[in-house]
Coordinates of C-alpha atoms in Angstrom, one line a residue:
X1 CA 34.1 1.2 14.6
X2 CA 36.8 3.8 14.9
X3 CA 39.8 3.1 14.4
X4 CA 42.0 4.6 17.4
X5 CA 45.2 3.2 15.6
X6 CA 44.5 4.9 12.3
X7 CA 43.8 8.0 13.7
X8 CA 47.1 8.4 15.7
X9 CA 49.0 7.2 12.7
X10 CA 47.9 9.5 10.7
X11 CA 47.9 12.5 12.7
X12 CA 51.4 11.8 14.1
X13 CA 53.5 14.4 12.0
X14 CA 50.9 16.9 13.3
X15 CA 51.5 16.3 16.9
X16 CA 53.9 18.2 19.8
X17 CA 56.7 16.0 21.4
X18 CA 54.5 15.2 24.4
X19 CA 51.6 14.1 22.1
X20 CA 54.1 11.9 20.2
X21 CA 55.5 10.4 23.1
X22 CA 51.9 8.8 24.5
X23 CA 51.2 8.0 20.5
X24 CA 54.5 5.9 20.6
X25 CA 53.8 4.3 23.5
X26 CA 50.2 3.3 22.5
X27 CA 51.1 2.3 19.2
X28 CA 54.1 0.0 20.6
X29 CA 51.3 -1.5 23.6
X30 CA 47.9 -1.4 22.3
X31 CA 46.7 -4.4 24.0
X32 CA 48.4 -3.6 27.5
X33 CA 47.0 0.0 27.2
X34 CA 43.3 -1.3 27.5
X35 CA 43.8 -2.8 31.1
X36 CA 46.3 0.2 32.0
X37 CA 45.8 3.0 34.5
X38 CA 46.1 6.5 33.2
X39 CA 48.8 7.4 36.1
X40 CA 50.9 4.0 34.4
X41 CA 50.0 5.3 30.7
X42 CA 51.5 8.5 32.1
X43 CA 54.7 7.4 33.5
X44 CA 55.5 4.9 30.8
X45 CA 55.0 7.8 28.3
X46 CA 57.1 10.3 30.3
X47 CA 53.8 12.8 30.4
X48 CA 50.9 13.4 32.6
X49 CA 47.5 12.1 33.8
X50 CA 45.9 15.6 32.2
X51 CA 47.9 14.8 28.9
X52 CA 46.7 11.7 28.2
X53 CA 43.0 13.0 28.6
X54 CA 43.8 15.5 26.2
X55 CA 45.4 13.4 23.9
X56 CA 42.5 11.0 24.0
X57 CA 40.0 13.9 22.8
X58 CA 42.9 14.9 20.1
X59 CA 42.1 12.2 18.4
X60 CA 38.3 12.2 18.5
X61 CA 37.1 10.9 21.7
X62 CA 35.6 11.9 24.9
X63 CA 38.5 10.8 27.1
X64 CA 40.6 8.0 28.0
X65 CA 37.5 5.4 28.8
X66 CA 36.5 5.7 25.3
X67 CA 39.8 5.7 23.9
X68 CA 40.2 2.3 25.7
X69 CA 36.8 0.9 24.7
X70 CA 37.5 2.1 21.3
X71 CA 41.0 0.4 21.1
X72 CA 39.4 -3.1 22.2
X73 CA 36.9 -3.0 20.0
X74 CA 39.3 -2.4 17.1
X75 CA 41.8 -4.7 18.2
X76 CA 39.4 -7.7 18.5
X77 CA 38.2 -6.9 15.0
X78 CA 41.5 -6.8 13.4
X79 CA 41.9 -10.1 15.2
X80 CA 39.1 -11.4 13.8
X81 CA 39.4 -10.2 10.2
X82 CA 43.0 -10.0 9.6
X83 CA 42.5 -8.3 6.7
X84 CA 45.0 -5.5 5.4
X85 CA 43.8 -2.0 4.7
X86 CA 46.3 -1.4 2.3
X87 CA 45.3 -2.1 -1.4
X88 CA 48.3 -3.8 -3.1
X89 CA 47.4 -3.8 -6.7
X90 CA 49.9 -6.6 -8.0
X91 CA 48.7 -9.1 -5.2
X92 CA 45.4 -8.5 -4.1
X93 CA 42.3 -10.5 -6.3
X94 CA 39.5 -9.0 -7.3
X95 CA 37.7 -10.1 -3.8
X96 CA 40.3 -8.7 -2.0
X97 CA 40.2 -5.4 -3.5
X98 CA 36.4 -5.1 -3.5
X99 CA 36.4 -6.0 0.5
X100 CA 39.4 -3.5 1.4
X101 CA 37.7 -0.5 -0.8
X102 CA 34.1 -1.0 1.6
X103 CA 36.0 -1.5 4.7
X104 CA 38.3 1.3 4.2
X105 CA 35.2 3.6 3.1
X106 CA 33.0 2.4 6.1
X107 CA 35.9 2.7 8.3
X108 CA 35.9 6.2 7.2
X109 CA 32.7 7.2 8.0
X110 CA 32.7 5.7 11.6
X111 CA 35.6 7.8 12.0
X112 CA 34.3 11.0 10.4
X113 CA 31.2 10.2 12.7
X114 CA 33.2 10.3 15.8
X115 CA 35.2 13.5 15.2
X116 CA 32.6 16.0 13.5
X117 CA 31.4 18.6 15.5
X118 CA 27.4 18.6 14.9
X119 CA 27.5 22.4 16.3
X120 CA 29.8 23.7 14.2
X121 CA 27.8 21.9 11.0
X122 CA 24.7 23.8 12.6
X123 CA 26.6 26.9 12.8
X124 CA 27.5 26.4 9.2
X125 CA 24.2 25.7 8.0
X126 CA 22.8 29.1 9.8
X127 CA 25.7 31.1 8.1
X128 CA 24.7 29.8 4.5
X129 CA 21.0 30.3 5.2
X130 CA 21.3 34.1 6.1
X131 CA 24.0 34.8 3.3
X132 CA 23.0 36.5 0.3
X133 CA 25.4 34.2 -1.9
X134 CA 27.7 31.5 -0.9
X135 CA 30.6 31.1 -2.9
X136 CA 32.2 27.4 -3.3
X137 CA 35.5 26.8 -3.8
X138 CA 37.4 23.7 -4.3
X139 CA 40.1 22.0 -6.6
X140 CA 41.1 18.4 -7.7
X141 CA 38.9 16.0 -5.9
X142 CA 37.1 18.2 -3.5
X143 CA 36.0 20.2 -6.9
X144 CA 33.5 17.2 -7.6
X145 CA 32.2 17.6 -4.1
X146 CA 32.0 21.6 -4.2
X147 CA 29.8 21.0 -7.8
X148 CA 27.4 18.3 -5.9
X149 CA 26.8 20.9 -2.8
X150 CA 25.9 23.6 -5.0
X151 CA 23.1 21.7 -7.1
X152 CA 21.8 20.6 -4.0
X153 CA 21.5 24.1 -2.2
X154 CA 20.0 25.1 -5.6
X155 CA 16.9 22.9 -5.0
X156 CA 16.1 25.0 -2.0
X157 CA 16.7 28.3 -3.7
X158 CA 19.7 29.3 -1.9
X159 CA 22.2 31.4 -3.8
X160 CA 25.3 29.1 -4.5
X161 CA 27.9 29.3 -6.7
X162 CA 30.5 26.5 -7.2
X163 CA 34.1 27.3 -8.8
X164 CA 37.4 25.3 -9.3
X165 CA 38.5 28.5 -10.6
X166 CA 40.9 30.8 -8.6
X167 CA 40.4 33.9 -10.5
X168 CA 36.4 33.4 -10.9
X169 CA 36.6 33.0 -7.3
X170 CA 38.8 35.9 -6.4
X171 CA 36.8 38.4 -8.5
X172 CA 33.5 37.1 -6.8
X173 CA 35.0 37.4 -3.5
X174 CA 35.8 41.2 -4.6
X175 CA 32.2 41.7 -5.4
X176 CA 30.8 39.7 -2.4
X177 CA 28.5 41.7 0.0
X178 CA 28.6 41.9 3.6
X179 CA 26.4 38.5 4.9
X180 CA 28.3 36.4 1.7
X181 CA 29.9 33.3 3.0
X182 CA 33.0 31.4 1.5
X183 CA 32.6 27.6 1.7
X184 CA 36.0 26.1 1.3
X185 CA 36.3 22.4 0.4
X186 CA 39.9 21.1 0.7
X187 CA 41.6 18.0 2.3
X188 CA 45.0 19.4 3.1
X189 CA 44.0 22.7 3.4
X190 CA 47.6 23.5 1.9
X191 CA 47.1 24.0 -1.7
X192 CA 48.5 27.5 -2.8
X193 CA 45.0 28.2 -4.6
X194 CA 42.9 27.7 -1.5
X195 CA 45.2 29.8 0.7
X196 CA 45.3 32.4 -2.0
X197 CA 41.4 32.4 -1.7
X198 CA 41.0 32.1 1.9
X199 CA 42.9 34.6 2.6
X200 CA 41.6 37.3 0.4
X201 CA 38.0 36.4 1.9
X202 CA 39.8 37.1 5.2
X203 CA 40.9 40.6 4.3
X204 CA 37.4 41.4 3.0
X205 CA 35.9 39.9 6.4
X206 CA 34.0 37.6 4.4
X207 CA 32.8 34.7 6.6
X208 CA 34.4 31.3 6.0
X209 CA 33.7 28.1 6.4
X210 CA 36.1 25.2 5.4
X211 CA 35.6 21.4 5.1
X212 CA 39.1 20.0 5.5
X213 CA 40.8 16.9 7.4
X214 CA 41.6 17.3 11.3
X215 CA 45.0 18.4 11.0
X216 CA 46.3 22.0 11.2
X217 CA 46.8 24.0 7.9
X218 CA 47.3 27.6 7.1
X219 CA 43.5 27.8 5.5
X220 CA 41.5 26.0 8.6
X221 CA 43.8 28.8 10.6
X222 CA 42.0 31.8 8.7
X223 CA 38.8 30.4 8.9
X224 CA 36.0 31.3 11.1
X225 CA 34.5 27.7 11.1
X226 CA 36.1 24.0 10.3
X227 CA 34.1 21.3 9.6
X228 CA 36.5 18.4 10.1
X229 CA 37.1 14.6 8.9
X230 CA 39.6 12.3 9.7
X231 CA 42.3 11.5 7.3
X232 CA 41.8 8.1 5.8
X233 CA 43.8 7.2 2.7
X234 CA 45.9 4.4 3.3
X235 CA 48.5 3.5 0.5
X236 CA 47.2 5.0 -2.8
X237 CA 47.5 8.8 -1.6
X238 CA 46.5 10.5 -5.2
X239 CA 43.1 8.7 -5.1
X240 CA 41.2 10.3 -2.1
X241 CA 38.3 7.9 -2.2
X242 CA 37.4 7.6 1.2
X243 CA 37.8 11.0 2.0
X244 CA 36.1 12.0 -0.9
X245 CA 33.1 10.2 0.3
X246 CA 33.0 11.5 3.8
X247 CA 33.5 14.8 2.0
X248 CA 30.1 14.1 0.5
X249 CA 28.0 12.6 3.5
X250 CA 29.2 15.6 5.5
X251 CA 27.9 18.0 3.1
X252 CA 24.6 15.7 2.7
X253 CA 24.0 16.6 6.2
X254 CA 25.3 20.1 5.8
X255 CA 22.3 20.3 3.1
X256 CA 19.5 18.7 5.5
X257 CA 20.4 21.0 8.2
X258 CA 20.0 24.1 5.9
X259 CA 16.4 22.5 4.9
X260 CA 15.8 22.3 8.8
X261 CA 16.3 26.1 8.9
X262 CA 14.0 26.6 6.0
X263 CA 11.5 24.3 7.4
X264 CA 8.3 23.2 5.4
X265 CA 9.3 25.3 2.4
X266 CA 12.2 23.3 2.0
X267 CA 10.4 20.1 0.7
X268 CA 7.8 22.2 -1.1
X269 CA 10.5 23.5 -2.9
X270 CA 12.1 20.1 -3.3
X271 CA 8.8 18.8 -4.8
X272 CA 8.4 21.7 -7.1
X273 CA 11.7 21.0 -8.7
X274 CA 11.4 17.4 -9.0
X275 CA 7.7 17.7 -10.5
X276 CA 9.4 20.1 -13.0
X277 CA 12.4 17.7 -14.2
X278 CA 10.2 14.5 -14.5

């Protein structure tokens, strides 16, 4: 189930004044919105019909009709399950924690499935495949995801080099070839190391693919392609559990896109690697 309310809440700080008025009206009147004509939503939020349609697309949906459908499903589920997504380590028992971790993760995958651009991912796979080298950079929790995609790409003989060290990455970029690609994995796109690496690659004319959350950031603005996932963490911000799972799934899809472009040779290479290690 796609969470309209969650996406609006998470994105509010990045919204324009017009978008914020629409967001506030939806958050305050979620049940009324379901059966309300677009012109009434626009009137009550002091905006326009076109602004309402743009807002729906901004949160990852095709239009206002889809927003209403997803909102209706979400409200029904919330009423039926009556479970908060916030993990309270003092009040929650083991069963509550288990349920919340699973539900939050499943929710993150549903939301990301809705907003991620398949076309951008296809283009990213094409860039990686035609590159002489793919330099992968990520710090913190994103470093684990970067290491994972590096290992997968090695299985099909793609020259991929992961590092979480800013200085090593900058050195590699300084010696990069014309068709090389920088693949940056970052949740916020605002980390100082990430911004420095991205700006360096941009100055050198290296193609930049970024996997990040779907809000504005300096790193995303300087990138050539942005694969966007949703912002999902609830109260335990420093753990980034659900976002990490979404990143891993997107990297798995990206890997298979690369394999598809390689054709039957990808399967043969994977099988040879498997036979050699088992």
